[in-house]
Short mmCIF file of C-alpha atoms and ligand atoms in Angstrom, two decimals:
data_model
loop_
_atom_site.label_atom_id
_atom_site.label_comp_id
_atom_site.label_asym_id
_atom_site.label_seq_id
_atom_site.Cartn_x
_atom_site.Cartn_y
_atom_site.Cartn_z
CA GLY A 2 -41.83 26.55 74.80
CA LYS A 3 -44.80 26.78 74.31
CA GLU A 4 -46.44 24.08 72.23
CA LYS A 5 -44.64 20.97 73.64
CA GLN A 6 -45.71 18.38 76.37
CA VAL A 7 -43.65 18.01 79.24
CA SER A 8 -42.54 15.98 81.44
CA VAL A 9 -40.91 16.43 84.94
CA ALA A 10 -38.98 13.28 86.42
CA ILE A 11 -37.72 14.25 90.53
CA LEU A 12 -35.31 12.05 91.63
CA GLY A 13 -34.80 12.61 95.48
CA ALA A 14 -37.23 13.58 98.34
CA GLY A 15 -34.44 14.44 101.91
CA GLY A 16 -33.81 18.43 103.13
CA VAL A 17 -33.84 19.51 99.28
CA GLY A 18 -36.06 17.99 97.47
CA ARG A 19 -38.82 18.43 99.67
CA CYS A 20 -38.75 21.82 99.53
CA PHE A 21 -38.13 22.10 96.33
CA LEU A 22 -41.43 19.86 95.48
CA GLN A 23 -43.10 22.36 97.90
CA GLN A 24 -41.76 25.12 94.77
CA CYS A 25 -42.93 23.29 92.74
CA SER A 26 -46.22 22.85 93.89
CA TRP A 27 -46.49 26.95 93.22
CA ILE A 28 -44.55 27.08 89.82
CA ILE A 29 -45.76 24.19 87.56
CA PRO A 30 -49.49 25.16 88.07
CA GLN A 31 -48.68 28.56 85.96
CA TYR A 32 -47.53 25.86 83.00
CA PRO A 33 -50.23 23.98 81.52
CA ASN A 34 -47.49 22.18 79.33
CA VAL A 35 -45.73 21.25 81.84
CA SER A 36 -46.53 17.83 84.24
CA LEU A 37 -44.51 16.06 87.27
CA VAL A 38 -45.24 12.00 85.68
CA PHE A 39 -42.03 10.58 88.30
CA LEU A 40 -40.90 10.51 91.65
CA SER A 41 -38.53 9.05 93.84
CA ARG A 42 -35.88 8.04 96.48
CA SER A 43 -33.78 5.69 97.78
CA ASN A 44 -35.47 3.20 98.02
CA ARG A 45 -39.49 3.67 96.55
CA SER A 46 -40.12 5.47 93.25
CA LEU A 47 -44.05 6.99 92.06
CA ARG A 48 -45.11 7.26 88.73
CA VAL A 49 -48.26 8.04 86.00
CA PRO A 50 -49.56 5.14 84.45
CA THR A 51 -49.90 6.65 81.01
CA TRP A 52 -47.87 10.22 79.69
CA ASP A 53 -50.87 12.04 79.70
CA HIS A 54 -51.25 11.89 83.61
CA GLU A 55 -49.81 14.15 85.95
CA LEU A 56 -48.68 13.10 90.20
CA SER A 57 -50.05 15.10 92.95
CA LEU A 58 -48.05 17.83 94.70
CA ASP A 59 -50.27 18.68 97.55
CA THR A 60 -50.30 14.40 98.40
CA TRP A 61 -46.69 13.32 96.71
CA GLU A 62 -44.97 12.24 100.09
CA LYS A 63 -48.28 10.41 101.37
CA ASP A 64 -48.40 8.50 97.78
CA LEU A 65 -44.64 8.05 97.47
CA ALA A 66 -44.75 6.51 101.17
CA ALA A 67 -47.39 4.12 99.88
CA SER A 68 -45.71 3.41 97.24
CA THR A 69 -44.63 -0.31 96.92
CA ASP A 70 -42.71 0.07 93.46
CA PRO A 71 -37.93 0.47 94.33
CA ALA A 72 -36.23 3.31 92.86
CA PRO A 73 -35.08 2.35 88.76
CA SER A 74 -31.50 2.74 87.71
CA PRO A 75 -30.65 5.23 85.79
CA GLN A 76 -30.75 2.80 82.33
CA GLU A 77 -34.64 1.63 83.30
CA LEU A 78 -35.60 5.58 83.10
CA LEU A 79 -33.90 6.71 80.54
CA ASP A 80 -35.86 2.89 78.35
CA TRP A 81 -39.85 4.24 79.98
CA PHE A 82 -38.36 8.69 79.00
CA GLY A 83 -37.91 6.73 75.71
CA THR A 84 -41.25 5.57 75.40
CA THR A 85 -43.24 9.68 74.73
CA GLU A 86 -43.05 12.30 72.84
CA ASN A 87 -42.71 14.74 75.70
CA GLU A 88 -39.74 16.44 75.98
CA ILE A 89 -38.34 15.23 79.28
CA ILE A 90 -37.03 17.65 82.34
CA LEU A 91 -35.53 15.37 84.62
CA VAL A 92 -34.51 17.20 88.07
CA ASP A 93 -31.19 15.46 89.41
CA ASN A 94 -31.81 15.97 94.45
CA THR A 95 -30.04 13.60 95.24
CA SER A 96 -26.02 12.92 96.15
CA SER A 97 -25.99 10.08 94.23
CA GLN A 98 -22.77 9.34 92.14
CA ASP A 99 -24.43 6.01 89.61
CA ILE A 100 -26.78 9.43 87.93
CA ALA A 101 -24.30 11.71 88.23
CA ALA A 102 -22.41 9.30 85.69
CA PHE A 103 -25.58 8.45 83.37
CA TYR A 104 -26.53 12.22 82.74
CA PRO A 105 -24.02 11.47 79.78
CA GLN A 106 -26.34 9.56 78.32
CA PHE A 107 -29.64 11.65 79.42
CA LEU A 108 -29.07 14.53 77.79
CA LYS A 109 -27.82 12.93 74.62
CA ASP A 110 -30.92 11.62 74.64
CA GLN A 111 -32.79 14.77 74.33
CA ILE A 112 -33.32 14.83 78.56
CA THR A 113 -32.72 17.95 79.69
CA VAL A 114 -30.85 17.54 82.94
CA VAL A 115 -31.47 20.13 86.46
CA THR A 116 -29.13 19.58 88.96
CA PRO A 117 -28.38 21.00 92.63
CA ASN A 118 -25.73 17.04 92.45
CA LYS A 119 -22.07 18.61 92.98
CA LYS A 120 -20.83 15.07 91.53
CA ALA A 121 -21.09 15.14 88.02
CA PHE A 122 -19.47 18.04 87.61
CA SER A 123 -16.45 17.65 90.70
CA SER A 124 -15.26 14.22 89.52
CA ASP A 125 -13.32 12.67 87.08
CA LEU A 126 -12.10 15.29 84.42
CA ASP A 127 -12.61 12.54 82.64
CA LEU A 128 -16.62 12.61 83.43
CA TRP A 129 -17.40 16.30 83.48
CA LYS A 130 -15.43 16.35 79.96
CA ARG A 131 -18.70 13.98 78.86
CA ILE A 132 -21.27 15.72 80.40
CA VAL A 133 -20.56 19.16 78.24
CA ASP A 134 -19.76 17.85 75.55
CA ASN A 135 -22.87 15.80 75.53
CA ALA A 136 -25.04 19.10 76.51
CA TYR A 137 -26.38 21.72 74.04
CA PRO A 138 -24.59 23.15 72.51
CA TYR A 139 -21.51 21.14 72.00
CA ASN A 140 -24.05 18.67 71.19
CA PRO A 141 -26.28 21.00 69.44
CA ASP A 142 -29.14 17.83 69.79
CA ALA A 143 -29.14 16.83 73.27
CA GLY A 144 -30.35 18.07 76.00
CA PHE A 145 -29.62 21.82 78.08
CA LEU A 146 -27.47 21.24 81.25
CA TYR A 147 -28.69 23.26 84.67
CA HIS A 148 -26.81 22.55 87.59
CA GLU A 149 -26.80 26.87 89.53
CA ALA A 150 -27.52 25.64 92.67
CA SER A 151 -24.05 23.19 92.55
CA VAL A 152 -22.42 26.27 93.61
CA GLY A 153 -24.04 29.52 96.24
CA ALA A 154 -26.86 27.28 97.03
CA GLY A 155 -30.14 29.96 95.03
CA LEU A 156 -27.80 32.72 94.50
CA PRO A 157 -26.56 33.06 91.08
CA ILE A 158 -22.52 32.63 90.76
CA ILE A 159 -23.18 30.07 87.59
CA SER A 160 -25.18 32.28 85.98
CA THR A 161 -22.58 35.14 86.60
CA LEU A 162 -19.92 32.97 85.83
CA LYS A 163 -21.30 32.22 82.64
CA ASP A 164 -23.00 35.84 81.58
CA LEU A 165 -19.21 37.51 82.18
CA LEU A 166 -17.80 34.32 79.93
CA GLU A 167 -20.07 34.70 76.58
CA THR A 168 -20.05 37.91 76.98
CA GLY A 169 -16.31 37.63 76.02
CA ASP A 170 -14.94 38.90 79.61
CA GLU A 171 -11.63 37.59 81.07
CA VAL A 172 -12.09 36.24 84.40
CA GLN A 173 -8.30 36.93 85.95
CA LYS A 174 -9.65 35.79 90.11
CA ILE A 175 -12.95 33.73 91.95
CA GLU A 176 -11.97 34.63 95.22
CA GLY A 177 -15.33 33.51 99.14
CA VAL A 178 -16.30 32.08 101.05
CA PHE A 179 -17.81 29.54 99.26
CA SER A 180 -19.53 27.12 102.29
CA GLY A 181 -22.93 27.91 104.21
CA THR A 182 -22.07 26.05 106.41
CA MET A 183 -17.74 27.45 107.10
CA SER A 184 -19.49 30.46 107.12
CA PHE A 185 -22.35 30.25 109.99
CA LEU A 186 -19.42 27.85 111.94
CA PHE A 187 -16.95 30.27 111.65
CA ASN A 188 -19.61 33.33 112.15
CA ASN A 189 -20.33 32.31 115.33
CA PHE A 190 -17.31 30.68 116.83
CA ALA A 191 -15.43 33.53 115.69
CA PRO A 192 -17.76 36.64 115.52
CA VAL A 193 -15.55 40.33 114.66
CA GLU A 194 -17.79 41.14 117.95
CA GLY A 195 -18.11 39.26 121.07
CA LYS A 196 -17.10 35.86 122.25
CA GLY A 197 -18.51 32.68 120.54
CA GLY A 198 -19.26 30.00 121.26
CA LYS A 199 -17.46 26.91 120.69
CA TRP A 200 -16.91 24.33 117.82
CA SER A 201 -18.13 21.74 118.60
CA ASP A 202 -21.73 23.02 118.92
CA GLU A 203 -21.52 25.14 116.46
CA VAL A 204 -21.16 22.32 114.14
CA SER A 205 -24.62 20.66 115.56
CA LYS A 206 -26.40 23.63 114.96
CA ALA A 207 -25.26 23.65 111.50
CA LYS A 208 -26.26 20.27 110.99
CA ASP A 209 -29.47 21.14 112.81
CA ALA A 210 -30.35 23.85 110.25
CA GLY A 211 -29.64 21.70 107.32
CA TYR A 212 -27.13 23.31 106.31
CA THR A 213 -24.09 20.78 106.10
CA GLU A 214 -24.38 18.21 103.86
CA PRO A 215 -25.92 14.29 105.07
CA ASP A 216 -22.95 13.62 106.33
CA PRO A 217 -20.66 16.87 108.25
CA ARG A 218 -17.62 15.74 107.23
CA ASP A 219 -18.10 16.79 103.81
CA ASP A 220 -17.66 19.39 104.58
CA LEU A 221 -15.07 19.42 107.27
CA ASN A 222 -12.84 18.19 105.57
CA GLY A 223 -12.99 20.74 102.99
CA VAL A 224 -14.13 18.73 100.21
CA ASP A 225 -17.82 20.97 99.73
CA VAL A 226 -15.32 24.12 99.11
CA ALA A 227 -12.89 21.83 96.87
CA ARG A 228 -16.19 20.39 94.56
CA LYS A 229 -17.86 23.78 94.29
CA LEU A 230 -13.73 25.38 93.10
CA VAL A 231 -13.19 22.79 90.98
CA ILE A 232 -17.01 23.33 88.96
CA LEU A 233 -15.88 27.07 87.88
CA ALA A 234 -12.29 26.68 87.61
CA ARG A 235 -13.08 24.13 84.49
CA MET A 236 -15.43 26.59 83.52
CA VAL A 237 -13.25 29.09 83.50
CA GLY A 238 -10.87 26.50 81.27
CA LEU A 239 -9.18 25.30 83.87
CA GLU A 240 -9.10 21.46 83.50
CA ILE A 241 -8.12 20.68 87.00
CA GLU A 242 -8.15 16.09 87.20
CA SER A 243 -10.21 16.25 91.04
CA THR A 244 -10.86 17.89 94.65
CA SER A 245 -7.18 16.61 95.38
CA ALA A 246 -5.19 18.24 92.32
CA PHE A 247 -4.99 20.91 94.39
CA PRO A 248 -3.59 21.24 98.18
CA VAL A 249 -7.68 20.88 100.57
CA GLN A 250 -7.54 21.91 104.32
CA SER A 251 -9.41 19.69 106.65
CA LEU A 252 -10.78 20.61 109.73
CA ILE A 253 -11.25 16.73 110.68
CA PRO A 254 -8.95 16.05 113.87
CA THR A 255 -6.95 12.58 112.44
CA GLU A 256 -8.55 10.37 115.72
CA LEU A 257 -11.46 10.85 114.03
CA GLU A 258 -10.75 10.75 110.34
CA SER A 259 -11.74 6.89 110.78
CA CYS A 260 -15.15 7.35 112.51
CA SER A 261 -17.53 4.88 111.02
CA SER A 262 -20.77 7.52 110.75
CA GLY A 263 -21.40 11.20 110.99
CA ASP A 264 -22.76 11.09 114.42
CA GLU A 265 -20.12 9.24 115.95
CA PHE A 266 -18.22 12.39 114.67
CA LEU A 267 -20.69 14.85 116.14
CA GLU A 268 -20.45 12.32 119.33
CA ARG A 269 -16.46 12.98 120.25
CA LEU A 270 -16.09 16.16 119.01
CA PRO A 271 -16.05 18.12 122.14
CA ALA A 272 -12.58 16.77 123.23
CA PHE A 273 -11.43 18.50 120.36
CA ASP A 274 -12.15 21.63 120.76
CA ASP A 275 -9.68 23.07 122.25
CA GLU A 276 -7.28 22.92 118.52
CA MET A 277 -10.28 25.17 117.37
CA GLU A 278 -9.35 27.87 120.21
CA LYS A 279 -5.92 27.59 119.88
CA VAL A 280 -5.93 29.35 115.71
CA LYS A 281 -8.65 31.21 116.56
CA ALA A 282 -6.98 32.82 119.56
CA LYS A 283 -3.71 33.33 117.21
CA ALA A 284 -5.73 35.52 114.86
CA GLU A 285 -6.70 37.10 117.71
CA GLU A 286 -3.95 38.24 118.89
CA LYS A 287 -2.98 40.27 115.93
CA GLY A 288 -7.05 41.50 116.53
CA LYS A 289 -7.86 38.77 113.36
CA VAL A 290 -10.75 36.45 112.69
CA VAL A 291 -10.43 33.21 111.29
CA ARG A 292 -12.58 32.80 108.35
CA PHE A 293 -12.92 29.91 105.87
CA VAL A 294 -12.08 30.75 102.02
CA GLY A 295 -11.26 29.44 98.62
CA SER A 296 -9.94 31.15 95.39
CA ILE A 297 -8.75 29.95 91.93
CA ASP A 298 -6.17 31.85 90.11
CA VAL A 299 -6.54 31.51 86.38
CA ALA A 300 -3.08 33.04 85.41
CA ARG A 301 -1.39 30.58 87.64
CA LYS A 302 -4.44 28.04 87.11
CA ALA A 303 -3.73 27.57 91.52
CA VAL A 304 -6.41 26.38 93.18
CA GLU A 305 -5.94 26.88 97.11
CA VAL A 306 -9.31 26.70 100.06
CA GLY A 307 -8.35 26.85 102.97
CA LEU A 308 -8.12 28.66 107.37
CA LYS A 309 -6.85 31.70 106.39
CA GLU A 310 -6.93 35.31 108.74
CA PHE A 311 -8.50 38.21 107.57
CA ASP A 312 -8.22 41.81 109.44
CA LYS A 313 -12.69 42.79 111.51
CA GLY A 314 -13.14 45.49 109.06
CA HIS A 315 -12.46 43.21 106.06
CA ALA A 316 -16.15 42.01 103.51
CA ILE A 317 -14.98 38.39 104.25
CA ALA A 318 -14.74 38.46 108.27
CA GLY A 319 -18.03 40.80 108.84
CA LEU A 320 -20.48 38.17 106.84
CA LYS A 321 -23.67 36.89 108.87
CA GLY A 322 -25.12 33.55 109.39
CA SER A 323 -24.25 31.08 106.61
CA ASP A 324 -24.05 33.62 103.82
CA ASN A 325 -21.51 32.94 100.99
CA ILE A 326 -19.57 35.75 99.09
CA ILE A 327 -17.66 35.65 96.11
CA SER A 328 -15.85 37.98 94.39
CA PHE A 329 -15.21 37.87 90.91
CA TYR A 330 -12.00 39.34 89.43
CA THR A 331 -11.91 40.12 85.58
CA LYS A 332 -10.63 42.74 83.41
CA ARG A 333 -14.23 44.44 82.57
CA TYR A 334 -14.62 44.79 85.64
CA GLY A 335 -11.12 45.43 86.94
CA SER A 336 -10.21 46.47 90.61
CA ASN A 337 -13.56 46.44 91.86
CA PRO A 338 -15.07 42.44 91.28
CA LEU A 339 -18.32 41.80 90.58
CA ILE A 340 -19.66 40.19 94.30
CA VAL A 341 -22.19 37.97 94.95
CA GLN A 342 -23.12 37.74 98.69
CA GLY A 343 -25.89 35.89 100.29
CA ALA A 344 -27.32 32.84 101.60
CA GLY A 345 -25.40 30.32 100.51
CA ALA A 346 -27.15 26.59 102.12
CA GLY A 347 -30.33 25.57 103.48
CA GLY A 348 -33.10 23.55 102.02
CA GLU A 349 -35.17 26.86 100.55
CA VAL A 350 -32.17 28.41 99.05
CA THR A 351 -30.91 25.61 97.48
CA ALA A 352 -34.57 24.49 96.02
CA MET A 353 -34.57 28.34 94.68
CA GLY A 354 -31.85 27.62 92.58
CA VAL A 355 -33.09 24.68 91.35
CA SER A 356 -36.59 25.72 91.27
CA ALA A 357 -35.59 29.28 89.45
CA ASP A 358 -33.94 26.07 86.71
CA LEU A 359 -36.30 24.77 86.43
CA ILE A 360 -37.76 27.58 84.85
CA LYS A 361 -34.79 28.29 83.06
CA ALA A 362 -35.47 24.51 81.65
CA ILE A 363 -39.32 24.56 80.89
CA LYS A 364 -38.97 27.42 79.16
CA ASP A 365 -36.09 26.58 76.24
CA VAL A 366 -37.53 23.12 74.95
P1 NHO B 430 -30.78 14.53 101.39
O1 NHO B 430 -31.57 14.98 102.28
O2 NHO B 430 -29.68 13.28 101.68
O3 NHO B 430 -31.87 14.37 100.06
C1 NHO B 430 -31.16 13.04 99.27
C2 NHO B 430 -31.50 11.73 98.36
O4 NHO B 430 -32.11 11.60 96.87
C3 NHO B 430 -33.00 10.96 99.89
O5 NHO B 430 -34.10 11.59 99.23
C4 NHO B 430 -32.17 10.48 98.96
O6 NHO B 430 -33.73 8.85 98.86
C5 NHO B 430 -32.45 10.58 97.48
N1 NHO B 430 -31.33 9.34 97.27
C6 NHO B 430 -30.45 8.58 97.45
N2 NHO B 430 -30.23 8.31 95.94
C7 NHO B 430 -31.68 8.39 95.30
C8 NHO B 430 -31.60 7.08 94.03
N3 NHO B 430 -30.19 6.41 93.80
N4 NHO B 430 -33.03 7.49 93.47
C9 NHO B 430 -34.08 8.26 94.43
N5 NHO B 430 -33.50 8.52 95.49
C10 NHO B 430 -32.33 8.96 95.80
O7 NHO B 430 -29.73 15.08 100.31
P2 NHO B 430 -30.10 16.80 100.47
O8 NHO B 430 -29.64 17.96 101.44
O9 NHO B 430 -31.31 17.23 99.51
O10 NHO B 430 -29.02 17.45 99.41
C11 NHO B 430 -29.70 17.06 97.58
C12 NHO B 430 -28.65 17.35 96.63
O11 NHO B 430 -28.38 19.29 96.26
C13 NHO B 430 -26.85 17.16 97.02
O12 NHO B 430 -26.53 16.51 96.14
C14 NHO B 430 -26.22 18.30 97.53
O13 NHO B 430 -25.20 17.99 98.03
C15 NHO B 430 -26.83 19.35 96.92
N6 NHO B 430 -26.81 20.22 97.41
C16 NHO B 430 -27.39 20.42 99.07
C17 NHO B 430 -27.06 21.76 99.76
C18 NHO B 430 -27.53 22.06 101.03
O14 NHO B 430 -28.01 23.23 101.53
N7 NHO B 430 -28.50 21.29 101.48
C19 NHO B 430 -26.28 22.87 99.08
C20 NHO B 430 -26.03 21.99 97.65
C21 NHO B 430 -26.23 21.73 96.69
O15 NHO B 430 -26.46 25.37 98.61
C22 NHO B 430 -26.04 24.03 99.81
C23 NHO B 430 -24.29 23.47 99.94
O16 NHO B 430 -23.51 23.55 99.75
C24 NHO B 430 -24.32 23.10 101.29
C25 NHO B 430 -23.02 23.38 101.61
N8 NHO B 430 -22.92 22.26 103.13
C26 NHO B 430 -22.61 24.67 102.46
O17 NHO B 430 -22.61 25.16 101.71
O18 NHO B 430 -22.19 24.23 103.79
#
């Protein structure tokens, strides 16, 4: 609302968090009633001394580095929020399971939560139910919840699905390329035209471009795609227990499953390039290309994640860069699905999903 004082607390200043803070330095000054009051990363935090102060969006990096305050626990944060009448918007740019597990308490205490963190919505079903039950509108007195960037970065996937459902459409199937990393890898490793690069080289490039999760194995094992499908499947009413409740194809060679770090994994990956070459050649023999896709068949209650071969003329085969493409097949749209396509990974576009949610939250609280 316009009259209320709104205090924004931001957790996490990594790849997405930094870009988000940059975007905030443009957004927040446009709203005179909104100020930044808290900022943390895993080992440090900064907070305003009293609620009428605000943190600087120009010098946050230096200020945070100079701070000696550790990051508070979620309970400590909640207690601190309890000392003001201001509306609080909590932005969780971490990938912390502990923070995600605390969303129900934040929401119940009328804290609004904005996040790209997939863990809250794709871990066990019980946590998801407690989050939904404790958020507006199921609990009319609770905080609002926004997580557009948890699927498709800044693309309107969650909001489109919500609009379809809330206007009474019947969603029959959702399918597409849900991983910016996988899209980048296959578009470059097995392009429609030309030979394509070496698998392990492309994996390193995706990591350097900031497309991958902090550990690239979280993308290659299919779990990142599985998480996004769990989020969407639950929204359409399928009670999926977890990402292990359906088949997920992993692209991690068995021998490398036990690597102790992402770096060790990247070092040893070139020895397995031949295996991926065989997958590429098999599709090529049929005039096709291979892509990593996910689908939700609502009537069959079936979720699937893995490699599939596509004709070279197919929209999925022709994707570029780190683009996602997601098709919603519904009763209203008939045989021509509603399609959303565009960049699906990386700090800037993911932060945009979070920033756009922040603006919605500022208007709603
Ligand atoms: P980083 O760079 O590891 O940053 C995490 C930050 O959180 C660090 O500053 C760390 O110090 C801080 N932190 C951790 N625990 C904390 C705690 N308890 N208290 C305070 N701070 C804490 O991770 P990213 O890349 O910035 O990601 C942040 C979140 O956004 C994660 O939950 C991630 O899953 C989510 N996210 C990222 C991306 C992306 O492109 N990087 C996307 C979506 C969501 O659309 C993107 C996507 O799906 C990418 C995917 N890999 C794909 O499709 O290929």
